[in-house]
Short mmCIF file of C-alpha atoms in Angstrom, two decimals:
data_model
loop_
_atom_site.label_atom_id
_atom_site.label_comp_id
_atom_site.label_asym_id
_atom_site.label_seq_id
_atom_site.Cartn_x
_atom_site.Cartn_y
_atom_site.Cartn_z
CA UNK A 1 126.81 72.94 120.06
CA UNK A 2 123.29 71.75 121.20
CA UNK A 3 121.05 73.70 123.99
CA UNK A 4 120.41 71.41 127.25
CA UNK A 5 117.02 70.30 126.96
CA UNK A 6 116.46 71.51 123.56
CA UNK A 7 114.96 69.18 121.16
CA UNK A 8 114.55 71.18 117.68
CA UNK A 9 116.31 74.58 117.19
CA UNK A 10 114.58 76.02 114.18
CA UNK A 11 115.90 79.22 112.41
CA UNK A 12 113.64 81.70 110.70
CA UNK A 13 115.45 83.91 108.39
CA UNK A 14 114.49 85.84 105.17
CA UNK A 15 117.46 87.85 104.06
CA UNK A 16 115.22 91.10 103.23
CA UNK A 17 113.65 92.79 106.69
CA UNK A 18 109.85 93.15 106.41
CA UNK A 19 108.30 90.43 104.98
CA UNK A 20 107.00 89.18 107.93
CA UNK A 21 109.35 86.96 109.44
CA UNK A 22 108.51 88.13 113.02
CA UNK A 23 105.09 88.05 112.44
CA UNK A 24 105.28 84.17 111.12
CA UNK A 25 107.76 83.48 114.12
CA UNK A 26 105.52 84.47 117.10
CA UNK A 27 102.39 83.02 115.68
CA UNK A 28 104.01 79.48 114.79
CA UNK A 29 105.76 79.62 118.51
CA UNK A 30 101.90 80.79 119.60
CA UNK A 31 100.06 77.71 117.48
CA UNK A 32 102.84 74.98 118.30
CA UNK A 33 102.44 76.39 121.79
CA UNK A 34 98.33 75.77 121.49
CA UNK A 35 98.99 72.58 119.95
CA UNK A 36 100.90 71.20 123.53
CA UNK A 37 104.26 71.43 122.52
CA UNK A 38 106.67 72.97 124.64
CA UNK A 39 108.17 76.12 122.62
CA UNK A 40 110.46 79.19 123.18
CA UNK A 41 111.02 81.83 120.91
CA UNK A 42 114.30 83.65 120.58
CA UNK A 43 114.30 87.66 119.14
CA UNK A 44 117.88 87.35 117.67
CA UNK A 45 117.09 90.68 115.27
CA UNK A 46 119.11 92.55 118.47
CA UNK A 47 119.01 95.99 116.08
CA UNK A 48 114.78 96.27 115.71
CA UNK A 49 113.34 93.42 118.30
CA UNK A 50 109.75 93.71 117.90
CA UNK A 51 108.96 90.11 119.23
CA UNK A 52 107.89 92.04 122.80
CA UNK A 53 105.83 94.44 120.95
CA UNK A 54 104.41 91.55 119.12
CA UNK A 55 103.38 89.51 121.92
CA UNK A 56 102.45 92.23 123.99
CA UNK A 57 105.44 91.33 126.81
CA UNK A 58 107.11 94.38 128.51
CA UNK A 59 108.70 93.27 131.15
CA UNK A 60 112.43 93.31 132.46
CA UNK A 61 113.31 89.24 132.86
CA UNK A 62 114.70 88.47 136.24
CA UNK A 63 117.91 86.28 136.90
CA UNK A 64 118.96 83.06 138.58
CA UNK A 65 122.93 82.88 139.40
CA UNK A 66 124.30 84.34 135.81
CA UNK A 67 121.67 82.81 134.26
CA UNK A 68 118.69 85.10 132.37
CA UNK A 69 115.12 83.78 133.40
CA UNK A 70 113.03 84.03 130.18
CA UNK A 71 109.84 85.96 130.46
CA UNK A 72 106.32 84.00 129.38
CA UNK A 73 103.51 84.99 126.55
CA UNK A 74 100.66 83.16 125.51
CA UNK A 75 102.72 79.95 126.29
CA UNK A 76 105.83 80.98 124.60
CA UNK A 77 108.88 81.33 126.67
CA UNK A 78 110.51 84.40 125.61
CA UNK A 79 113.64 85.77 125.23
CA UNK A 80 114.00 89.27 123.38
CA UNK A 81 116.80 92.19 123.39
CA UNK A 82 113.83 94.43 123.37
CA UNK A 83 113.26 93.23 126.63
CA UNK A 84 117.09 94.39 127.76
CA UNK A 85 117.02 97.57 125.95
CA UNK A 86 112.97 98.57 125.84
CA UNK A 87 112.24 101.96 124.04
CA UNK A 88 113.35 104.01 121.12
CA UNK A 89 117.48 104.05 121.94
CA UNK A 90 119.38 102.19 119.29
CA UNK A 91 121.68 99.76 120.06
CA UNK A 92 124.52 101.16 118.65
CA UNK A 93 127.06 97.80 118.92
CA UNK A 94 129.09 96.17 116.55
CA UNK A 95 129.69 92.23 115.54
CA UNK A 96 132.16 90.70 118.75
CA UNK A 97 129.70 92.68 121.36
CA UNK A 98 126.77 91.11 119.91
CA UNK A 99 128.71 87.43 119.42
CA UNK A 100 128.64 87.83 123.12
CA UNK A 101 125.03 88.69 123.38
CA UNK A 102 123.94 85.53 121.09
CA UNK A 103 126.18 83.36 123.16
CA UNK A 104 123.95 84.89 126.01
CA UNK A 105 120.62 84.48 124.93
CA UNK A 106 120.97 80.89 123.57
CA UNK A 107 123.33 79.43 126.59
CA UNK A 108 122.74 81.83 129.03
CA UNK A 109 118.99 81.79 129.59
CA UNK A 110 116.88 78.97 131.53
CA UNK A 111 115.46 77.74 128.55
CA UNK A 112 114.65 74.15 130.54
CA UNK A 113 112.59 71.61 128.55
CA UNK A 114 111.61 72.61 124.89
CA UNK A 115 110.36 70.69 122.15
CA UNK A 116 111.14 73.55 119.98
CA UNK A 117 112.84 76.90 120.41
CA UNK A 118 112.07 78.93 116.95
CA UNK A 119 114.85 81.66 116.48
CA UNK A 120 113.61 84.62 115.07
CA UNK A 121 116.69 85.92 112.99
CA UNK A 122 117.70 89.40 112.19
CA UNK A 123 117.18 89.72 108.14
CA UNK A 124 120.67 89.47 106.07
CA UNK A 125 123.49 87.62 106.22
CA UNK A 126 126.49 89.52 108.71
CA UNK A 127 127.68 89.00 111.88
CA UNK A 128 124.73 88.18 114.18
CA UNK A 129 123.00 85.19 111.47
CA UNK A 130 126.93 83.53 111.09
CA UNK A 131 127.70 83.67 115.16
CA UNK A 132 124.14 82.26 115.50
CA UNK A 133 124.27 79.73 113.07
CA UNK A 134 127.51 78.68 113.59
CA UNK A 135 127.08 78.62 117.46
CA UNK A 136 123.92 76.40 117.80
CA UNK A 137 123.67 73.39 116.94
CA UNK A 138 120.66 74.07 114.31
CA UNK A 139 117.87 71.51 113.14
CA UNK A 140 116.58 73.25 110.08
CA UNK A 141 115.80 77.08 108.57
CA UNK A 142 112.93 78.00 107.57
CA UNK A 143 112.70 81.11 104.56
CA UNK A 144 109.84 83.45 104.75
CA UNK A 145 109.98 85.87 101.78
CA UNK A 146 107.28 87.85 99.95
CA UNK A 147 106.51 87.15 95.89
CA UNK A 148 108.14 90.18 94.81
CA UNK A 149 111.11 89.79 93.22
CA UNK A 150 113.49 91.76 95.11
CA UNK A 151 112.54 89.82 98.31
CA UNK A 152 112.89 86.64 96.44
CA UNK A 153 116.83 87.79 95.54
CA UNK A 154 117.62 88.13 99.34
CA UNK A 155 115.64 85.13 100.15
CA UNK A 156 118.01 83.19 97.51
CA UNK A 157 120.56 84.65 99.34
CA UNK A 158 119.34 83.43 102.97
CA UNK A 159 118.98 80.16 101.36
CA UNK A 160 122.89 80.11 100.12
CA UNK A 161 124.06 81.41 103.38
CA UNK A 162 122.37 78.65 105.31
CA UNK A 163 123.89 76.03 102.88
CA UNK A 164 127.32 77.78 103.39
CA UNK A 165 127.06 76.77 107.05
CA UNK A 166 125.70 73.44 106.27
CA UNK A 167 122.02 74.12 107.90
CA UNK A 168 119.21 72.01 106.28
CA UNK A 169 116.66 74.64 104.50
CA UNK A 170 113.26 72.94 105.92
CA UNK A 171 111.47 74.68 103.69
CA UNK A 172 109.91 78.22 102.54
CA UNK A 173 107.24 80.06 103.13
CA UNK A 174 106.13 82.77 100.69
CA UNK A 175 103.88 85.72 103.20
CA UNK A 176 102.01 88.71 101.64
CA UNK A 177 101.13 86.25 98.85
CA UNK A 178 97.46 87.98 98.08
CA UNK A 179 94.84 89.83 100.00
CA UNK A 180 90.91 90.60 100.03
CA UNK A 181 89.53 93.67 98.93
CA UNK A 182 87.24 94.42 102.48
CA UNK A 183 85.31 96.26 100.05
CA UNK A 184 84.41 94.09 96.96
CA UNK A 185 86.01 91.26 98.23
CA UNK A 186 88.11 90.61 95.43
CA UNK A 187 91.28 88.82 95.64
CA UNK A 188 94.05 91.57 94.71
CA UNK A 189 98.06 90.73 95.26
CA UNK A 190 99.77 93.65 95.30
CA UNK A 191 103.40 92.30 95.28
CA UNK A 192 102.65 89.84 93.06
CA UNK A 193 102.05 86.05 93.47
CA UNK A 194 103.51 82.89 93.21
CA UNK A 195 107.39 83.59 92.96
CA UNK A 196 107.73 82.10 96.26
CA UNK A 197 106.82 78.52 95.20
CA UNK A 198 108.35 79.53 91.82
CA UNK A 199 111.43 79.83 93.59
CA UNK A 200 111.55 77.23 95.87
CA UNK A 201 111.37 74.47 93.23
CA UNK A 202 113.72 76.03 91.31
CA UNK A 203 116.15 75.57 94.09
CA UNK A 204 114.73 72.13 94.98
CA UNK A 205 113.67 72.97 98.25
CA UNK A 206 109.90 72.23 99.80
CA UNK A 207 107.35 74.80 99.94
CA UNK A 208 105.37 75.40 103.24
CA UNK A 209 102.66 77.33 102.12
CA UNK A 210 100.99 81.05 101.43
CA UNK A 211 99.98 83.57 103.66
CA UNK A 212 97.41 86.52 103.20
CA UNK A 213 97.88 89.83 103.70
CA UNK A 214 96.07 90.04 106.26
CA UNK A 215 94.91 93.29 108.06
CA UNK A 216 93.74 91.30 111.34
CA UNK A 217 97.41 90.07 111.49
CA UNK A 218 99.12 93.38 111.58
CA UNK A 219 96.89 94.68 113.88
CA UNK A 220 97.45 91.26 115.87
CA UNK A 221 100.97 91.96 115.94
CA UNK A 222 101.02 95.37 116.23
CA UNK A 223 99.05 95.55 119.01
CA UNK A 224 100.45 92.51 121.25
CA UNK A 225 97.46 89.98 120.53
CA UNK A 226 98.46 87.80 117.51
CA UNK A 227 95.80 86.40 115.50
CA UNK A 228 96.99 82.83 116.24
CA UNK A 229 96.23 83.20 119.98
CA UNK A 230 92.72 82.36 119.20
CA UNK A 231 92.89 80.11 116.56
CA UNK A 232 94.39 80.57 112.57
CA UNK A 233 93.77 77.74 110.02
CA UNK A 234 96.33 79.08 107.90
CA UNK A 235 98.71 79.11 111.07
CA UNK A 236 97.90 75.56 112.27
CA UNK A 237 98.56 74.68 108.81
CA UNK A 238 101.81 76.17 108.40
CA UNK A 239 102.49 74.70 112.11
CA UNK A 240 101.72 70.94 111.22
CA UNK A 241 104.18 71.42 107.87
CA UNK A 242 106.64 72.27 110.42
CA UNK A 243 106.18 69.73 112.77
CA UNK A 244 106.36 66.78 110.04
CA UNK A 245 109.60 69.02 107.93
CA UNK A 246 111.62 68.98 111.54
CA UNK A 247 110.78 65.21 112.13
CA UNK A 248 111.58 64.11 108.73
CA UNK A 249 115.12 65.87 108.52
CA UNK A 250 115.67 64.42 112.07
CA UNK A 251 114.79 61.32 110.80
CA UNK A 252 117.27 61.73 107.61
CA UNK A 253 119.87 62.76 109.96
CA UNK A 254 119.63 59.32 112.15
CA UNK A 255 119.83 57.77 109.23
CA UNK A 256 123.06 59.33 107.92
CA UNK A 257 124.51 58.68 111.25
CA UNK A 258 123.26 55.04 111.74
CA UNK A 259 125.09 54.21 107.02
CA UNK A 260 127.93 56.52 109.16
CA UNK A 261 128.51 54.16 111.58
CA UNK B 1 134.94 113.27 106.04
CA UNK B 2 133.13 115.28 103.11
CA UNK B 3 133.66 113.40 98.71
CA UNK B 4 135.44 115.44 96.86
CA UNK B 5 132.97 116.93 94.38
CA UNK B 6 129.97 115.73 96.21
CA UNK B 7 127.68 118.58 97.98
CA UNK B 8 125.29 116.76 99.13
CA UNK B 9 125.76 113.24 101.26
CA UNK B 10 122.07 111.59 101.51
CA UNK B 11 121.35 108.98 103.81
CA UNK B 12 117.83 107.06 103.22
CA UNK B 13 117.77 104.56 105.81
CA UNK B 14 114.74 103.01 107.97
CA UNK B 15 115.50 100.78 110.77
CA UNK B 16 113.33 97.66 109.45
CA UNK B 17 114.38 96.24 106.41
CA UNK B 18 110.98 95.70 103.63
CA UNK B 19 109.52 99.26 103.53
CA UNK B 20 110.46 100.39 100.53
CA UNK B 21 113.63 102.27 101.54
CA UNK B 22 115.27 101.53 98.13
CA UNK B 23 112.24 101.84 96.31
CA UNK B 24 112.15 105.72 97.58
CA UNK B 25 115.70 105.60 97.29
CA UNK B 26 116.16 105.07 93.40
CA UNK B 27 112.88 106.30 92.58
CA UNK B 28 113.98 109.13 94.51
CA UNK B 29 117.70 110.08 92.15
CA UNK B 30 115.76 109.03 89.06
CA UNK B 31 113.79 112.29 89.71
CA UNK B 32 116.31 114.48 91.02
CA UNK B 33 118.27 113.33 87.71
CA UNK B 34 114.91 114.15 85.76
CA UNK B 35 114.80 117.93 87.24
CA UNK B 36 119.07 118.31 86.10
CA UNK B 37 120.72 117.45 88.72
CA UNK B 38 124.07 115.07 89.16
CA UNK B 39 123.26 112.58 90.98
CA UNK B 40 124.80 109.51 92.22
CA UNK B 41 123.16 106.42 94.73
CA UNK B 42 125.47 104.41 96.14
CA UNK B 43 123.60 101.16 97.34
CA UNK B 44 124.75 100.76 100.87
CA UNK B 45 122.91 97.32 101.54
CA UNK B 46 125.74 95.00 101.22
CA UNK B 47 124.05 91.97 102.30
CA UNK B 48 120.77 92.43 100.10
CA UNK B 49 121.69 95.43 97.50
CA UNK B 50 118.50 95.52 95.43
CA UNK B 51 119.19 98.67 93.50
CA UNK B 52 120.65 96.71 89.99
CA UNK B 53 117.45 94.97 89.53
CA UNK B 54 115.76 98.01 90.07
CA UNK B 55 117.42 100.06 87.92
CA UNK B 56 117.60 97.25 85.80
CA UNK B 57 121.82 97.35 85.83
CA UNK B 58 124.13 94.15 85.75
CA UNK B 59 127.54 94.94 84.71
CA UNK B 60 130.83 95.10 86.18
CA UNK B 61 132.46 98.25 86.94
CA UNK B 62 135.77 98.93 85.44
CA UNK B 63 138.68 100.58 87.11
CA UNK B 64 140.83 103.46 86.67
CA UNK B 65 144.06 102.80 88.41
CA UNK B 66 142.75 101.90 92.06
CA UNK B 67 139.52 103.52 91.54
CA UNK B 68 136.31 102.23 90.98
CA UNK B 69 134.32 104.14 88.09
CA UNK B 70 130.87 103.40 88.57
CA UNK B 71 128.13 102.33 86.37
CA UNK B 72 125.07 104.62 85.05
CA UNK B 73 121.31 103.80 85.12
CA UNK B 74 118.67 106.77 84.13
CA UNK B 75 121.08 109.29 84.66
CA UNK B 76 122.16 108.51 87.77
CA UNK B 77 125.47 107.25 88.76
CA UNK B 78 125.35 103.99 90.38
CA UNK B 79 127.23 101.70 93.17
CA UNK B 80 126.33 98.36 94.68
CA UNK B 81 127.79 95.43 96.05
CA UNK B 82 125.34 93.43 93.87
CA UNK B 83 127.93 94.66 90.66
CA UNK B 84 130.78 92.96 92.39
CA UNK B 85 128.85 90.46 93.96
CA UNK B 86 126.10 89.24 91.76
CA UNK B 87 123.89 86.63 91.71
CA UNK B 88 122.59 84.57 94.48
CA UNK B 89 125.91 83.89 96.26
CA UNK B 90 125.31 85.17 100.19
CA UNK B 91 128.32 87.60 101.16
CA UNK B 92 129.02 86.16 104.73
CA UNK B 93 130.86 89.02 105.83
CA UNK B 94 132.28 89.95 109.50
CA UNK B 95 132.34 93.63 110.26
CA UNK B 96 136.00 94.75 109.22
CA UNK B 97 135.48 93.76 106.15
CA UNK B 98 132.36 95.62 105.93
CA UNK B 99 133.85 98.36 106.93
CA UNK B 100 137.15 98.50 104.29
CA UNK B 101 134.21 98.45 101.77
CA UNK B 102 132.04 101.15 102.72
CA UNK B 103 135.82 103.46 102.82
CA UNK B 104 136.06 102.28 99.31
CA UNK B 105 132.48 102.92 97.99
CA UNK B 106 132.20 106.47 99.50
CA UNK B 107 136.24 107.63 98.85
CA UNK B 108 137.38 104.91 96.46
CA UNK B 109 134.72 105.11 93.50
CA UNK B 110 134.83 108.43 91.00
CA UNK B 111 131.86 109.81 91.77
CA UNK B 112 132.95 112.84 90.35
CA UNK B 113 130.66 116.01 90.28
CA UNK B 114 127.85 115.29 92.01
CA UNK B 115 124.63 117.82 93.55
CA UNK B 116 123.30 114.89 95.17
CA UNK B 117 124.84 111.46 96.55
CA UNK B 118 121.99 109.80 97.95
CA UNK B 119 123.10 106.71 99.86
CA UNK B 120 120.28 103.56 100.47
CA UNK B 121 121.74 101.92 104.30
CA UNK B 122 121.25 99.12 105.40
CA UNK B 123 118.32 98.42 107.57
CA UNK B 124 119.10 98.72 111.13
CA UNK B 125 121.63 100.55 113.08
CA UNK B 126 124.91 98.01 113.72
CA UNK B 127 128.25 97.62 112.12
CA UNK B 128 127.79 99.15 108.44
CA UNK B 129 125.49 101.89 109.31
CA UNK B 130 127.76 102.93 112.05
CA UNK B 131 131.16 103.03 109.55
CA UNK B 132 129.12 104.46 107.16
CA UNK B 133 127.81 107.71 108.60
CA UNK B 134 130.97 107.95 111.36
CA UNK B 135 132.97 108.11 108.02
CA UNK B 136 131.21 110.21 105.66
CA UNK B 137 129.83 113.60 105.80
CA UNK B 138 126.16 113.28 105.82
CA UNK B 139 124.48 116.45 104.90
CA UNK B 140 121.35 114.77 106.44
CA UNK B 141 119.02 111.45 106.42
CA UNK B 142 115.53 110.48 105.39
CA UNK B 143 113.95 107.87 107.32
CA UNK B 144 111.51 105.80 105.35
CA UNK B 145 108.90 103.87 107.56
CA UNK B 146 105.64 102.07 106.77
CA UNK B 147 102.51 102.75 109.06
CA UNK B 148 102.80 99.61 110.98
CA UNK B 149 103.57 99.91 114.69
CA UNK B 150 106.37 97.34 114.12
CA UNK B 151 108.03 99.77 111.82
CA UNK B 152 107.61 102.92 113.40
CA UNK B 153 109.04 101.39 116.50
CA UNK B 154 112.31 100.72 114.36
CA UNK B 155 112.00 104.23 112.92
CA UNK B 156 112.28 105.50 115.85
CA UNK B 157 116.00 103.69 116.91
CA UNK B 158 116.73 104.82 113.42
CA UNK B 159 116.56 108.23 114.38
CA UNK B 160 118.17 107.72 117.54
CA UNK B 161 120.93 106.52 115.94
CA UNK B 162 121.58 108.95 113.62
CA UNK B 163 120.72 111.37 116.69
CA UNK B 164 123.56 109.39 118.27
CA UNK B 165 125.79 110.24 115.29
CA UNK B 166 124.44 114.18 115.29
CA UNK B 167 123.07 113.30 111.77
CA UNK B 168 120.43 115.86 111.40
CA UNK B 169 117.53 113.97 110.00
CA UNK B 170 115.61 116.17 107.23
CA UNK B 171 112.06 114.26 107.50
CA UNK B 172 109.90 110.45 107.75
CA UNK B 173 108.59 109.12 105.01
CA UNK B 174 105.66 106.86 105.01
CA UNK B 175 105.82 104.38 102.44
CA UNK B 176 102.65 101.62 102.03
CA UNK B 177 100.66 104.55 103.27
CA UNK B 178 97.45 103.40 101.20
CA UNK B 179 96.22 101.58 98.23
CA UNK B 180 93.52 101.30 95.66
CA UNK B 181 91.43 98.18 95.50
CA UNK B 182 92.12 98.30 91.37
CA UNK B 183 89.08 96.10 91.07
CA UNK B 184 86.44 99.07 92.88
CA UNK B 185 88.97 101.64 93.70
CA UNK B 186 87.35 101.89 97.24
CA UNK B 187 90.78 103.24 99.52
CA UNK B 188 92.73 100.42 101.86
CA UNK B 189 94.94 100.23 104.42
CA UNK B 190 96.39 97.27 105.20
CA UNK B 191 99.28 98.46 107.03
CA UNK B 192 97.37 101.45 108.80
CA UNK B 193 97.89 105.01 108.25
CA UNK B 194 99.33 108.10 109.57
CA UNK B 195 101.65 106.65 111.84
CA UNK B 196 104.74 108.38 109.90
CA UNK B 197 102.71 111.29 110.47
CA UNK B 198 102.15 111.11 113.36
CA UNK B 199 105.57 109.39 114.63
CA UNK B 200 107.63 112.76 113.06
CA UNK B 201 105.35 114.91 114.85
CA UNK B 202 105.95 113.56 118.48
CA UNK B 203 109.84 113.35 117.38
CA UNK B 204 109.64 116.69 116.53
CA UNK B 205 110.82 115.79 112.61
CA UNK B 206 109.91 117.25 109.74
CA UNK B 207 106.67 114.71 107.31
CA UNK B 208 108.20 114.33 103.69
CA UNK B 209 104.94 112.43 102.60
CA UNK B 210 102.74 109.83 102.15
CA UNK B 211 103.46 106.74 99.15
CA UNK B 212 100.98 105.11 98.31
CA UNK B 213 101.04 100.61 98.16
CA UNK B 214 101.01 100.82 94.19
CA UNK B 215 101.62 97.55 92.31
CA UNK B 216 103.16 100.07 89.70
CA UNK B 217 105.81 100.70 91.75
CA UNK B 218 106.78 97.59 92.54
CA UNK B 219 106.28 95.82 89.12
CA UNK B 220 108.57 99.16 88.10
CA UNK B 221 111.36 97.64 90.98
CA UNK B 222 111.15 94.37 90.32
CA UNK B 223 111.74 95.21 86.30
CA UNK B 224 114.23 97.65 86.58
CA UNK B 225 112.09 100.46 85.28
CA UNK B 226 111.16 102.32 87.98
CA UNK B 227 108.15 104.75 87.96
CA UNK B 228 110.00 108.12 88.15
CA UNK B 229 111.83 107.38 84.50
CA UNK B 230 108.51 108.62 82.77
CA UNK B 231 107.71 110.82 85.78
CA UNK B 232 105.44 110.08 89.01
CA UNK B 233 103.36 113.46 90.67
CA UNK B 234 104.22 111.95 94.13
CA UNK B 235 107.91 111.24 93.46
CA UNK B 236 108.38 114.85 92.08
CA UNK B 237 106.98 116.53 95.22
CA UNK B 238 108.83 114.43 97.47
CA UNK B 239 111.93 115.28 95.47
CA UNK B 240 111.31 119.21 95.64
CA UNK B 241 110.71 118.52 99.31
CA UNK B 242 114.22 117.14 99.39
CA UNK B 243 115.99 119.52 97.55
CA UNK B 244 114.47 121.91 99.80
CA UNK B 245 115.23 120.41 102.53
CA UNK B 246 118.65 119.81 102.23
CA UNK B 247 119.38 123.49 101.35
CA UNK B 248 117.18 124.47 104.48
CA UNK B 249 120.13 122.32 106.28
CA UNK B 250 122.74 123.38 104.89
CA UNK B 251 122.01 127.17 105.71
CA UNK B 252 121.62 126.36 109.01
CA UNK B 253 124.98 125.10 108.92
CA UNK B 254 126.27 128.23 107.48
CA UNK B 255 124.52 130.39 110.03
CA UNK B 256 125.77 128.48 113.00
CA UNK B 257 128.96 128.83 111.91
CA UNK B 258 128.81 132.46 111.31
CA UNK B 259 127.42 132.71 114.82
CA UNK B 260 130.16 130.30 116.00
CA UNK B 261 133.08 132.50 114.18
#
């Protein structure tokens, strides 16, 4: 089911947690907004919602009738379980209740007119993920991984999950791909390098690019001031690629429909 | 409910994924086995089971009657969803079905006599986690985090989850705590440093120690040859701390029972 007013619904998933999925989501959303698009970001990681911390937004959303009025940060319309359950309390909920929350986050929030609604998916391939991708008409998915084999193993499972429910994969991003020693400026790769690209190639998927393990990016997220607010060449490039991939996907669909007609 | 023959049941959790929970579980299990204990490792991360890859074990477990016969790697008795669902297929299961699998992994596997059964918990605080910690009589939990605020935010939620169901926290481990540049040998901390210790102190929890972000540890996991197989000073120290903490916890319980008597 499409969300009224939302042109492109992009799921950002990973299989494995801790690979930088939220960092990528937050910075892509801010970059798209900087480019002039109307952008929303739905933090669907109900058990570990890190978007409020990373965006530096910590308020309670208001309501208009039965609908939730989302918050805004750096020009991005925001909704997160972290707004409804702030603090350190764990949300110990089972599947059916989560399904209801996902429905409400997708269809009960006043998203307004959006060019892009990015969904920061929870890691894994469980209940919440299924509810989300089966309920909403997702334009395409981006899979984030690190170069480590362990992360790639789970990324392939995420690709398989999206394929099982016929969500097209727009591309794969390799995060923590390399880093530069701040002392001797040599290039380091503590998590390995290139596995994301190789895996994308092997699976016939588009490789969207590499992102460095950059302390500035991490500090930006930890302090609620993402690097892309002031502009980041890496995220600019990624965002442009996302725009193009989304457009191609929509164009493919139109072609398929006219052929079927 | 206790598992017959299992003396200590230790849950290793994290809140956030990708912080090295499985790396810690695998290396602690191997180290305990090297110390002469009888050790089992249950990979409960059903959606992203990385234990088979990290232990270099990829077989199908046999059955004895209706019971599963676990596999063995580096002296550790092993069970993982990865043995039952090998390859890149995503396991797209909902809560109730997972609950059944957890029951079977705990009580339907021939664990035999074990001093320690470590459970590599799935990240988060959802269905599987609840099923696990409510079903089995867990001696105590270890929470793994990185120093980044985002990881600490989720670690506090994991602590809260264990507390809600009255599982004692044995301690907190800070992984990816620092690294050494292989070129200039300067100390780097791409994820920050010390947040795990500070968080443990603030929550009145025992801090078990820091583990470096070490390419050898990552490569060991990626190639199925964990560093602790040949002995690792860091994991030796952690394992000794775990033994002591577990013993203290059991001793506390005995005291409580005799006081109540």
